[in-house]
CSV table of C-alpha atoms and ligand atoms in Angstrom, one decimal:
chain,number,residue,atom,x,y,z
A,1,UNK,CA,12.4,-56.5,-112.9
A,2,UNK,CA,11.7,-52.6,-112.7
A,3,UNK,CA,8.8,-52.1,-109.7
A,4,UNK,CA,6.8,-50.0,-112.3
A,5,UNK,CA,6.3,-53.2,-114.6
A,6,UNK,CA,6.1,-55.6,-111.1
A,7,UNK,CA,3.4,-53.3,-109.8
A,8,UNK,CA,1.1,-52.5,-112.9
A,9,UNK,CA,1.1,-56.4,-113.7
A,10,UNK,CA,0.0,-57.3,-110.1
A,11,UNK,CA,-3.0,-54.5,-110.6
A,12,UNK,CA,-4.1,-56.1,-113.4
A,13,UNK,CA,-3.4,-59.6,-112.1
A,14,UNK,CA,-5.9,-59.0,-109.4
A,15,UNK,CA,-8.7,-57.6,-111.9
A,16,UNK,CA,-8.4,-60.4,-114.6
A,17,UNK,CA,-8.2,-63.1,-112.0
A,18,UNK,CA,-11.5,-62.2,-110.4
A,19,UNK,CA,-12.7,-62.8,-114.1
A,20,UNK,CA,-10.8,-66.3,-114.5
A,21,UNK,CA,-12.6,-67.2,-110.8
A,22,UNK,CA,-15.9,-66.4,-112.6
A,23,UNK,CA,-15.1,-68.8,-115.5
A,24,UNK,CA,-13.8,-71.4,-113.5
A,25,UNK,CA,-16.4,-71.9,-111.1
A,26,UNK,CA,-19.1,-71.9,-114.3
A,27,UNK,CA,-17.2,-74.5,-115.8
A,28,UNK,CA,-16.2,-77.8,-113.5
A,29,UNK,CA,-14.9,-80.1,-116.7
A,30,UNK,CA,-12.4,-77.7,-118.0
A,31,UNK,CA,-9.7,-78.7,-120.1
A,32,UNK,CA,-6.2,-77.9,-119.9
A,33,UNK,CA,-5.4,-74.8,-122.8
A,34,UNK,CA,-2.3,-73.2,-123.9
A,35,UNK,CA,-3.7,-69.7,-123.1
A,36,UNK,CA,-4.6,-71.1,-119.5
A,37,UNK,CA,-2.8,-67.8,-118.4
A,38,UNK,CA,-2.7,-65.4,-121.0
A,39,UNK,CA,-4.6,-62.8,-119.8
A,40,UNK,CA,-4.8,-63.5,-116.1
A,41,UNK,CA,-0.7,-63.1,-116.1
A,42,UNK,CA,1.1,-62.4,-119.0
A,43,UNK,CA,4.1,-62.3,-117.2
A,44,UNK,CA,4.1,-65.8,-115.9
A,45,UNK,CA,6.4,-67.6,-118.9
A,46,UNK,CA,9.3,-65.2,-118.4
A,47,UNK,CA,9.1,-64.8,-114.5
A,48,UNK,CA,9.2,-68.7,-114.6
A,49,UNK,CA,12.1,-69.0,-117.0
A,50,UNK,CA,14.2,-66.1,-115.3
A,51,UNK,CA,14.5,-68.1,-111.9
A,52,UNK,CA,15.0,-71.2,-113.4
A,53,UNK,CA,17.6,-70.3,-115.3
A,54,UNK,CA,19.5,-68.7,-112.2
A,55,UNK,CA,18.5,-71.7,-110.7
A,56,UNK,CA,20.5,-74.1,-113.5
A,57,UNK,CA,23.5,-71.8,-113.5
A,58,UNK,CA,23.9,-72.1,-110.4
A,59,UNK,CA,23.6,-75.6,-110.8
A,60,UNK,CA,24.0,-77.7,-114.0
A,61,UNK,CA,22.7,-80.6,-112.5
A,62,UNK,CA,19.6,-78.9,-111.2
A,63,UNK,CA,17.7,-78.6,-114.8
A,64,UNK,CA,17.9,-82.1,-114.7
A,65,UNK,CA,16.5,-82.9,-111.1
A,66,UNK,CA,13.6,-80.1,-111.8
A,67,UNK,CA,12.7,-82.4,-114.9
A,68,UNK,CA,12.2,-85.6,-113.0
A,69,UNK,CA,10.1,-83.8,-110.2
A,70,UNK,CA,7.5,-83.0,-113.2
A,71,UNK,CA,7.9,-87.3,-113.8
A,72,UNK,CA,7.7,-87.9,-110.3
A,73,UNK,CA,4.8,-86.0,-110.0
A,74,UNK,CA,2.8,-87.0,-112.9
A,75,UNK,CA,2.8,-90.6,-112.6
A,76,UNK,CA,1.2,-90.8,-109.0
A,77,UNK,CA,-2.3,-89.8,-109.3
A,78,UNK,CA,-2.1,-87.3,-112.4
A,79,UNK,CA,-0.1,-83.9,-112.4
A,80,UNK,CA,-1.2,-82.5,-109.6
A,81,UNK,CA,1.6,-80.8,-107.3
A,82,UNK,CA,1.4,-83.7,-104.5
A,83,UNK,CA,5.3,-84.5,-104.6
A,84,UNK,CA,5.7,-80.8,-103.7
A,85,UNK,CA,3.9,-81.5,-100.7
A,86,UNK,CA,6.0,-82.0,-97.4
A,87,UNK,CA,5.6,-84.2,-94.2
A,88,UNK,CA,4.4,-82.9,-91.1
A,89,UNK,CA,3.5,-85.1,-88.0
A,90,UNK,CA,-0.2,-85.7,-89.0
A,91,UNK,CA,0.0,-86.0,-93.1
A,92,UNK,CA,2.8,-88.7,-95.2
A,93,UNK,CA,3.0,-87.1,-98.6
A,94,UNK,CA,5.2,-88.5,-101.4
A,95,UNK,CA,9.1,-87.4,-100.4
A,96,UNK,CA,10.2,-89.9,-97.9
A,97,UNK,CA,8.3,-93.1,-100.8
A,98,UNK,CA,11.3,-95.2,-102.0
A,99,UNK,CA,11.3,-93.4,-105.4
A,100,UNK,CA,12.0,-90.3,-104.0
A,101,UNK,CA,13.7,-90.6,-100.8
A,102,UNK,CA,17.7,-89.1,-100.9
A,103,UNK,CA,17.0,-89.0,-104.5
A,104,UNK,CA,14.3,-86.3,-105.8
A,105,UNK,CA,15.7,-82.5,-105.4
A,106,UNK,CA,14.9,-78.9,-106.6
A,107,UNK,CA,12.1,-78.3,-104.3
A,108,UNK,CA,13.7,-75.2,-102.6
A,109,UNK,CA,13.7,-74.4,-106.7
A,110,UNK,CA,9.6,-74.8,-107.3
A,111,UNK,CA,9.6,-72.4,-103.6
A,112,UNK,CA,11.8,-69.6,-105.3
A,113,UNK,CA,9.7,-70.1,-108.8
A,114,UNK,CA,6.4,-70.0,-106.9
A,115,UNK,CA,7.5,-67.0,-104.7
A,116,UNK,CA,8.6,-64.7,-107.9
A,117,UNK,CA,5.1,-66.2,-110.0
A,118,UNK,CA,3.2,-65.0,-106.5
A,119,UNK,CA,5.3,-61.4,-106.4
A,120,UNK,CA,3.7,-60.7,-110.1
A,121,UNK,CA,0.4,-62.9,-110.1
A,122,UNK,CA,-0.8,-63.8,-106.7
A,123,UNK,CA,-3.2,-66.4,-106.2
A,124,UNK,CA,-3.4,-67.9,-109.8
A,125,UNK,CA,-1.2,-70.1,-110.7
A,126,UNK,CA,-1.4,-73.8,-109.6
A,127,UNK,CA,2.4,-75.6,-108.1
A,128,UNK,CA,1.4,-78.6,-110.7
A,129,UNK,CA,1.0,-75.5,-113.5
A,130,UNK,CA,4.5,-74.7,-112.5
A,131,UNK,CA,6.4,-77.9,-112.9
A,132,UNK,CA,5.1,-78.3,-116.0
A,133,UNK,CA,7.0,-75.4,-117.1
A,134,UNK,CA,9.7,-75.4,-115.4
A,135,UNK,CA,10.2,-78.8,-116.7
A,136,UNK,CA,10.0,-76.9,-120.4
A,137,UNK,CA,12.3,-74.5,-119.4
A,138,UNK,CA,14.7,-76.9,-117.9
A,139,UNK,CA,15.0,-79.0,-121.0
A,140,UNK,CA,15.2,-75.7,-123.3
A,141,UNK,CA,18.6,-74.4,-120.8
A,142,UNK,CA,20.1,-77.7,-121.1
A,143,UNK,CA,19.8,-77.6,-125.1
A,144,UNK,CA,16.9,-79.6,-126.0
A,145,UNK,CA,13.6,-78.9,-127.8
A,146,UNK,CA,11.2,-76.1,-126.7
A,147,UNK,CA,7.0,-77.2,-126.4
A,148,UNK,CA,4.0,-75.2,-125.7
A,149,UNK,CA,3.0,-76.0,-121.9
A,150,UNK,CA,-0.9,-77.3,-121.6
A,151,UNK,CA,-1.8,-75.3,-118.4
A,152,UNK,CA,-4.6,-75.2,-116.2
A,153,UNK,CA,-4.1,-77.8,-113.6
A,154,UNK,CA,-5.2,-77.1,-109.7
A,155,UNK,CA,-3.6,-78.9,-107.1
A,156,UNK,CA,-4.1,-82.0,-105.3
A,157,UNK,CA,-5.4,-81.6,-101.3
A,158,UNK,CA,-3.5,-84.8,-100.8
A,159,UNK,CA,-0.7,-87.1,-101.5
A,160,UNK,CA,-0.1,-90.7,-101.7
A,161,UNK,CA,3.0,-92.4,-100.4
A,162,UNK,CA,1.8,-95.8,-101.2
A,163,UNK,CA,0.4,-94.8,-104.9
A,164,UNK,CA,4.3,-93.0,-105.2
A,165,UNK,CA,5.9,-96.6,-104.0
A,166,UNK,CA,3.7,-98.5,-106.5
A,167,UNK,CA,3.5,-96.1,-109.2
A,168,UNK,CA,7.3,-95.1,-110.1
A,169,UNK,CA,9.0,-97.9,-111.7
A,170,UNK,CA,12.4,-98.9,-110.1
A,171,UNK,CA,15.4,-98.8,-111.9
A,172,UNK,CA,15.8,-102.9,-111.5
A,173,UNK,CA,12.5,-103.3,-113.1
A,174,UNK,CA,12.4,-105.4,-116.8
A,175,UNK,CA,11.2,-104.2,-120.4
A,176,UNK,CA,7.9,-105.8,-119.1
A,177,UNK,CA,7.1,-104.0,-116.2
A,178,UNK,CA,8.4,-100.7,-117.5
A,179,UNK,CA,5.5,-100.8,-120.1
A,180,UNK,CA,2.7,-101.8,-117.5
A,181,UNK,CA,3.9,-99.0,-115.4
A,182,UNK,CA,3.9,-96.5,-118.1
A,183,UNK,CA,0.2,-98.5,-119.1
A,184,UNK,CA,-1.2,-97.5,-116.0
A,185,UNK,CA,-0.8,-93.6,-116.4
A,186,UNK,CA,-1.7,-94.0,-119.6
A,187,UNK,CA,1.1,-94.3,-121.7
A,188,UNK,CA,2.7,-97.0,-124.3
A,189,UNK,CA,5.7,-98.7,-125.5
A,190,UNK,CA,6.4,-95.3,-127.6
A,191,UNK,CA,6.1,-92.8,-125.1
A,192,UNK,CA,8.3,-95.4,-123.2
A,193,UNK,CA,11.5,-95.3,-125.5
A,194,UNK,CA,10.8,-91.7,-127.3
A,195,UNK,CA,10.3,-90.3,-124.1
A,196,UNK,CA,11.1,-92.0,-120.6
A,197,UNK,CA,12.6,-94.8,-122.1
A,198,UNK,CA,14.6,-92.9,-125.0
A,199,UNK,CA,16.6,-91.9,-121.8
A,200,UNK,CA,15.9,-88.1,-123.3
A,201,UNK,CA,15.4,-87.8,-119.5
A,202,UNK,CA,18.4,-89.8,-118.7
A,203,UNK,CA,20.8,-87.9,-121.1
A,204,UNK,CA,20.7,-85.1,-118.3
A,205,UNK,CA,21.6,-86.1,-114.6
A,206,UNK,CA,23.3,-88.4,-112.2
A,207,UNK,CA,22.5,-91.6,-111.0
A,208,UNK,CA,23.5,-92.7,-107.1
A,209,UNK,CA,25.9,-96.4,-107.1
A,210,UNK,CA,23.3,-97.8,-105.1
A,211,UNK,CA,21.1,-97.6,-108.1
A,212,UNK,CA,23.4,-99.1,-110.7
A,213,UNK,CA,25.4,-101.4,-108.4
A,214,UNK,CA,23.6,-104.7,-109.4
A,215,UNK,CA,24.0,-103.7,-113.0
A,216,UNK,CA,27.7,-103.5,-113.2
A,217,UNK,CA,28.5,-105.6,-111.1
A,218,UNK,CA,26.4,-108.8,-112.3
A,219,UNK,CA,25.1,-108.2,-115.6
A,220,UNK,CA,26.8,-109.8,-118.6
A,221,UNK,CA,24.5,-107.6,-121.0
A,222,UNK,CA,26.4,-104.5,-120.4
A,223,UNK,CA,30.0,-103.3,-122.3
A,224,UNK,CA,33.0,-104.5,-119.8
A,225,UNK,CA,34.8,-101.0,-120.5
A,226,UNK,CA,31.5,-98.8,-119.0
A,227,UNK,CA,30.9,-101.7,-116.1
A,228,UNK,CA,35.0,-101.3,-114.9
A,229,UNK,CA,34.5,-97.5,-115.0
A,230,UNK,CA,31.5,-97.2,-112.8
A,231,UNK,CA,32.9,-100.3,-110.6
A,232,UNK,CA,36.0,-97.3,-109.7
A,233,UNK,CA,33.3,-94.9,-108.5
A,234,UNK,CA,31.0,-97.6,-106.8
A,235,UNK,CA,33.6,-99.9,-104.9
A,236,UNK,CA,32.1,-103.1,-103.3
A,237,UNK,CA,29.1,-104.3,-101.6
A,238,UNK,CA,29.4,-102.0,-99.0
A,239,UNK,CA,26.2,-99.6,-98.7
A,240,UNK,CA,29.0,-96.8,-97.7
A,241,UNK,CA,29.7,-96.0,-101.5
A,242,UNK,CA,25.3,-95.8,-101.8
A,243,UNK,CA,25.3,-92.3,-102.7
A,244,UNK,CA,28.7,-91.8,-104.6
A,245,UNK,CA,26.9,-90.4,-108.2
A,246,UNK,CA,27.6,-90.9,-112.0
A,247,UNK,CA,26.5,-89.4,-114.8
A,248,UNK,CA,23.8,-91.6,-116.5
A,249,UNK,CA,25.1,-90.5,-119.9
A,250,UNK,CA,29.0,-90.7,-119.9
A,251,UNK,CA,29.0,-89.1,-123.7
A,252,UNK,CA,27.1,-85.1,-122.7
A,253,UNK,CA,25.8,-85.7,-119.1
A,254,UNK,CA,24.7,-82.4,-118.4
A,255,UNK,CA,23.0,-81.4,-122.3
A,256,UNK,CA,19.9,-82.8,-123.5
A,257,UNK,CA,20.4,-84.4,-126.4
A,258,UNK,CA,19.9,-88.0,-128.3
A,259,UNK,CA,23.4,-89.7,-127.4
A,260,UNK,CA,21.8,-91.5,-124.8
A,261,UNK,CA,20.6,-94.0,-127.7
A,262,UNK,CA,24.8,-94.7,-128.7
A,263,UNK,CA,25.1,-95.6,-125.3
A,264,UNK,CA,22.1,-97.8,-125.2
A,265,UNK,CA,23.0,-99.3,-128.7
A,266,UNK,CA,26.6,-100.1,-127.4
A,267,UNK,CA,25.2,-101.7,-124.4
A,268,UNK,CA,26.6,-98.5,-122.4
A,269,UNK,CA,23.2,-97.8,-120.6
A,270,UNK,CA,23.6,-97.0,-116.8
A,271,UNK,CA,20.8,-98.6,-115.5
A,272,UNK,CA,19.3,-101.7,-115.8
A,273,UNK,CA,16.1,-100.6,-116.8
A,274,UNK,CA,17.8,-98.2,-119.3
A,275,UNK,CA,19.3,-101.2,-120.9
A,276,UNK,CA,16.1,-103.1,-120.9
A,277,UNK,CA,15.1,-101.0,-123.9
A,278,UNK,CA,17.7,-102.3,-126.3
A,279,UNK,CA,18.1,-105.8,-125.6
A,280,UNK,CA,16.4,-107.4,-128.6
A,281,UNK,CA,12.8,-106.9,-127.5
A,282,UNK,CA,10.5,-104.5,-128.8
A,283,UNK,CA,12.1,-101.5,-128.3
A,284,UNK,CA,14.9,-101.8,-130.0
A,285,UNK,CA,13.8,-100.4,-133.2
A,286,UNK,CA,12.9,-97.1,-131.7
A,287,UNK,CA,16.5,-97.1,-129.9
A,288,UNK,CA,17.6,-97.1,-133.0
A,289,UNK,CA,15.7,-94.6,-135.0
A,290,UNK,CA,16.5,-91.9,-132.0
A,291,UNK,CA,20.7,-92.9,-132.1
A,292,UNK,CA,20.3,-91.9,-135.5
A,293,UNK,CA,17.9,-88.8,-135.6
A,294,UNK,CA,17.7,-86.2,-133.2
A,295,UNK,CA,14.6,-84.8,-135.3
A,296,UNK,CA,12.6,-87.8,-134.9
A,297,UNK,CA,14.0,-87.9,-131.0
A,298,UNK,CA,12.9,-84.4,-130.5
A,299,UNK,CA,9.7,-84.7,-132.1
A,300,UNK,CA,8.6,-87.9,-130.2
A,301,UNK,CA,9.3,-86.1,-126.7
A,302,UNK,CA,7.4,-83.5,-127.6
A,303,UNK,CA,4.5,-85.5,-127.8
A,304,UNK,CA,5.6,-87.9,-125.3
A,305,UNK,CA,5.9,-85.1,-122.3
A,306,UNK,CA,2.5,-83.4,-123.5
A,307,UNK,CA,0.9,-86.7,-123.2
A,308,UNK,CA,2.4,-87.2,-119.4
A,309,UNK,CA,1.2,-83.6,-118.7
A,310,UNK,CA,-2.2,-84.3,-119.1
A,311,UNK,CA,-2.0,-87.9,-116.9
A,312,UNK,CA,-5.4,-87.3,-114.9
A,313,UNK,CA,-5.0,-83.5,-114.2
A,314,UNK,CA,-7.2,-82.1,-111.4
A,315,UNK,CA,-9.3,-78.6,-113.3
A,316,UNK,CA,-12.3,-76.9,-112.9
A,317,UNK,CA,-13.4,-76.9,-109.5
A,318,UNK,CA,-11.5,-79.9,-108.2
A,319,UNK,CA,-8.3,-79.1,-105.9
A,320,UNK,CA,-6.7,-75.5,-105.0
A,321,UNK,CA,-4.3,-73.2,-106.1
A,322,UNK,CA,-1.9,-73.9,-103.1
A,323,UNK,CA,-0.5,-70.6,-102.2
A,324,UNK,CA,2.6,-72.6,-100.9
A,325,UNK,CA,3.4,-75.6,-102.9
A,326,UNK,CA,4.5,-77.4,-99.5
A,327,UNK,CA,1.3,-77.7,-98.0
A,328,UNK,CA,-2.2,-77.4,-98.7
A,329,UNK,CA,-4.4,-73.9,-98.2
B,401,HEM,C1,11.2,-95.5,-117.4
B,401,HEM,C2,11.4,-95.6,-116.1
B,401,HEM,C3,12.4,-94.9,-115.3
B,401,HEM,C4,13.2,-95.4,-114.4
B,401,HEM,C5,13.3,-96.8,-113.9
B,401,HEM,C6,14.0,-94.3,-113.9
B,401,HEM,C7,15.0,-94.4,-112.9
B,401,HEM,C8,15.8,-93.4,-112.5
B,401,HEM,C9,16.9,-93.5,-111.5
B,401,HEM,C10,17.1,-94.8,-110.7
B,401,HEM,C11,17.6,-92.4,-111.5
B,401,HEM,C12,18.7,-92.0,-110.6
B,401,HEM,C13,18.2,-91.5,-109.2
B,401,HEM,C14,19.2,-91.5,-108.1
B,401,HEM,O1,20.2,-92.2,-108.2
B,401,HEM,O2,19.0,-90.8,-107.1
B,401,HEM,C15,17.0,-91.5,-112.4
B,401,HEM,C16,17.4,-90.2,-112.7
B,401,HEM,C17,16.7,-89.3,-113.5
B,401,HEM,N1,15.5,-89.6,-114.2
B,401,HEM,FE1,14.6,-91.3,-114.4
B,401,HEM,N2,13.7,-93.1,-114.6
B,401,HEM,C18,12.7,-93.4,-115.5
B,401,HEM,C19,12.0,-92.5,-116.3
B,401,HEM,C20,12.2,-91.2,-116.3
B,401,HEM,C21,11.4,-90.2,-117.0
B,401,HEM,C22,10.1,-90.5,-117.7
B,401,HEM,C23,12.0,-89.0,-116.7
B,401,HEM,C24,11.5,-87.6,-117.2
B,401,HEM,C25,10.5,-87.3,-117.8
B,401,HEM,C26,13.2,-89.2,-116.0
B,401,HEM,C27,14.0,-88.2,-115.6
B,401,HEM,C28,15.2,-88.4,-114.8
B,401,HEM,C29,16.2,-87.4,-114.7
B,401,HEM,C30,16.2,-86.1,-115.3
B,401,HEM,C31,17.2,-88.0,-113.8
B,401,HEM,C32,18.4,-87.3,-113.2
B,401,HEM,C33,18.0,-86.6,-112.0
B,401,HEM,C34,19.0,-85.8,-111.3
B,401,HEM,O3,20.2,-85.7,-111.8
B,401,HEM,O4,18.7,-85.1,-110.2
B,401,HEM,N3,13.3,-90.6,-115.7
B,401,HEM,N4,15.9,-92.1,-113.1
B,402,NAG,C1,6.9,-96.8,-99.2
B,402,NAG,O1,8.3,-97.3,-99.3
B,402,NAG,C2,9.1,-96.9,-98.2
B,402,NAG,C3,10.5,-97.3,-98.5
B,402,NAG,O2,10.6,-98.6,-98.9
B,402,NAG,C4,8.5,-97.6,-96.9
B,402,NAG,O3,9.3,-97.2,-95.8
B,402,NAG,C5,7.1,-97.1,-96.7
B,402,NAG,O4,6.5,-97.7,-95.6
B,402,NAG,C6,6.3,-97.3,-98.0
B,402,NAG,N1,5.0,-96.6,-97.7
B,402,NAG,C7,3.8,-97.2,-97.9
B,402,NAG,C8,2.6,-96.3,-97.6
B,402,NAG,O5,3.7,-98.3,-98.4
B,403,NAG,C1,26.0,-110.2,-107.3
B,403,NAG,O1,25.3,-111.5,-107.1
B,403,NAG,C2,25.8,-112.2,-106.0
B,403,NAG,C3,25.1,-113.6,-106.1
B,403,NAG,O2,23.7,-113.5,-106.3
B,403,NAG,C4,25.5,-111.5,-104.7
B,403,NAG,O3,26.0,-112.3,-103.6
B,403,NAG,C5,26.3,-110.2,-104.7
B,403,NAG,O4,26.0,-109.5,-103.6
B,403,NAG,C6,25.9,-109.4,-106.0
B,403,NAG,N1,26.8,-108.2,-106.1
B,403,NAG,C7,26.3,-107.0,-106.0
B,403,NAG,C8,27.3,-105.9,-106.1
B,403,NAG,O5,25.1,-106.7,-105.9
């Protein structure tokens, strides 16, 4: 970016944000908006987009870790930046909960996104605003549908371990518990399967053996050809092979895209709880609806992803802008 443009955007960053204090401090229920940002920094869509997209061509794999930090993050006590916080000796935030631990990544990511947003807008924009779009702008890289962002979240003071451990549904967890987990946040059957559940998420990514293990290994429910493939790449028992990683779609594991809903339809589904959503319950129907239409796929994560961004948001005069998304101000 020219310094000219970097430098008469900051000016006016600093003037229209001691406007957007005013208004936040006069109103302590706001809402989130679409124009959360507009005039306080226009430039904060494409400075956002520009890093993550250097970010996923770096790394295909990344646009798909950045998306489940926004997950990760939303279903533990509302959207509010508290995965992004680290450990130190006297505060346990959310990395090191079972969810997360060896698993979660793109955090040096959110730093690089935060650092270029801070360059042009300092002081404005919350960490929790920010994975919300970089979650957007992850899925539009990798091919899938483009949304307008609800922004105006502020960021938590505090994390929860505990709330992370109990919050995140495991991978081994049945049709039943995937809904209460989804309940608790919020959400229902249909968020579950045209969203989390469709496996929209889980058409991107990589899943670590000791994840799937279980599932191929002693499941009859799943197709024999799939279960001796991932059986090469996740040998035995032995917690050695843990981290050894494949893709959770076989078909397009790095685009975002509706094939995940063959593979669950074929019984091809990676993990157990992916499985759980066509296995002649009540989720099968939309399983089916998504193998067959991308439109209707697209349009239900849309509204799926807007609902999880407004899980219990911290606004108004609650939380902080962190100026570094790793620890609190
Ligand atoms: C419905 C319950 C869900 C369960 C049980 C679940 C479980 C998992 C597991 C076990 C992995 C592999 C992690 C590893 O091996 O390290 C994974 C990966 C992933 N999940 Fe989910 N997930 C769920 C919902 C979601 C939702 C709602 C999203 C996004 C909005 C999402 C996005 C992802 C992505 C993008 C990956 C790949 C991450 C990467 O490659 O770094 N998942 N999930
Ligand atoms: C969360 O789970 C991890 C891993 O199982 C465990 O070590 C940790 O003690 C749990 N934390 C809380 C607060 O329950
Ligand atoms: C499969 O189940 C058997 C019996 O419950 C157990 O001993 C074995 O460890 C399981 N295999 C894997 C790979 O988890």
């Amino acid at each position: 970016m020219a310094s000219s443009t970097t430098s008469a955007s900051f000016s006016m960053a600093v003037l229209t944000s001691a406007c957007v204090w005013v208004l936040i401090g006069a109103s302590a229920s706001a809402q989130l908006s679409f124009d959360y940002y507009t005039r306080s920094c226009p430039v904060l869509f494409p400075t956002v987009r520009l890093t993550v997209g250097a970010a996923i061509a770096r790394e295909a794999q990344m646009g798909a870790s950045l998306l489940r930090l926004f997950f990760h993050d939303c279903f533990v006590n509302g959207c509010d930046g508290s995965i992004l916080l680290d450990d130190t000796p006297t505060f346990t935030g959310e990395k090191n909960a079972a969810p997360n631990v060896h698993s979660v990544q793109g955090f040096e990511v959110v730093d690089q996104v935060k650092s270029a947003v801070e360059g042009v807008c300092p002081g404005i924009i919350s960490c929790a605003d920010l994975l919300a779009i970089i979650a957007r702008d992850s899925v539009v890289i990798l091919g899938g549908p483009w949304w307008p962002v609800k922004l105006g979240r502020r960021d938590a003071r505090s994390a929860s371990q505990a709330a992370a451990n109990e919050s995140i549904p495991p991978p081994t967890s049945d049709l039943k518990k995937l809904i209460s987990s989804f309940q608790n946040v919020g959400l229902n059957i249909r968020d579950l399967v045209a969203f989390a559940g469709n496996f929209s998420p889980h058409t991107v990514g990589l899943s670590r053996c000791t994840n799937f293990r279980d599932w191929v290994y002693n499941e009859t429910d799943i197709d024999v050809l799939l279960a001796q493939t991932r059986k090469l790449g996740c040998p035995g028992v032995n917690s050695i092979d843990d981290d050894n990683l494949a893709p959770l779609d076989f078909r397009s594991p790095i685009t975002f895209d509706h094939s995940c809903y063959y593979n669950l339809v074929q019984r091809r589904g990676l993990l157990h709880s992916d499985q759980q959503l066509f296995n002649g319950g009540p989720a099968d129907s939309l399983v089916k609806l998504y193998s067959r239409s991308p439109v209707a796929f697209d349009k239900d994560f849309v509204v799926s992803i807007t609902r999880m961004g407004d899980v219990k948001s911290l606004t108004g005069s609650n939380g902080e802008i962190r100026r570094n998304c790793r620890r609190v101000n």
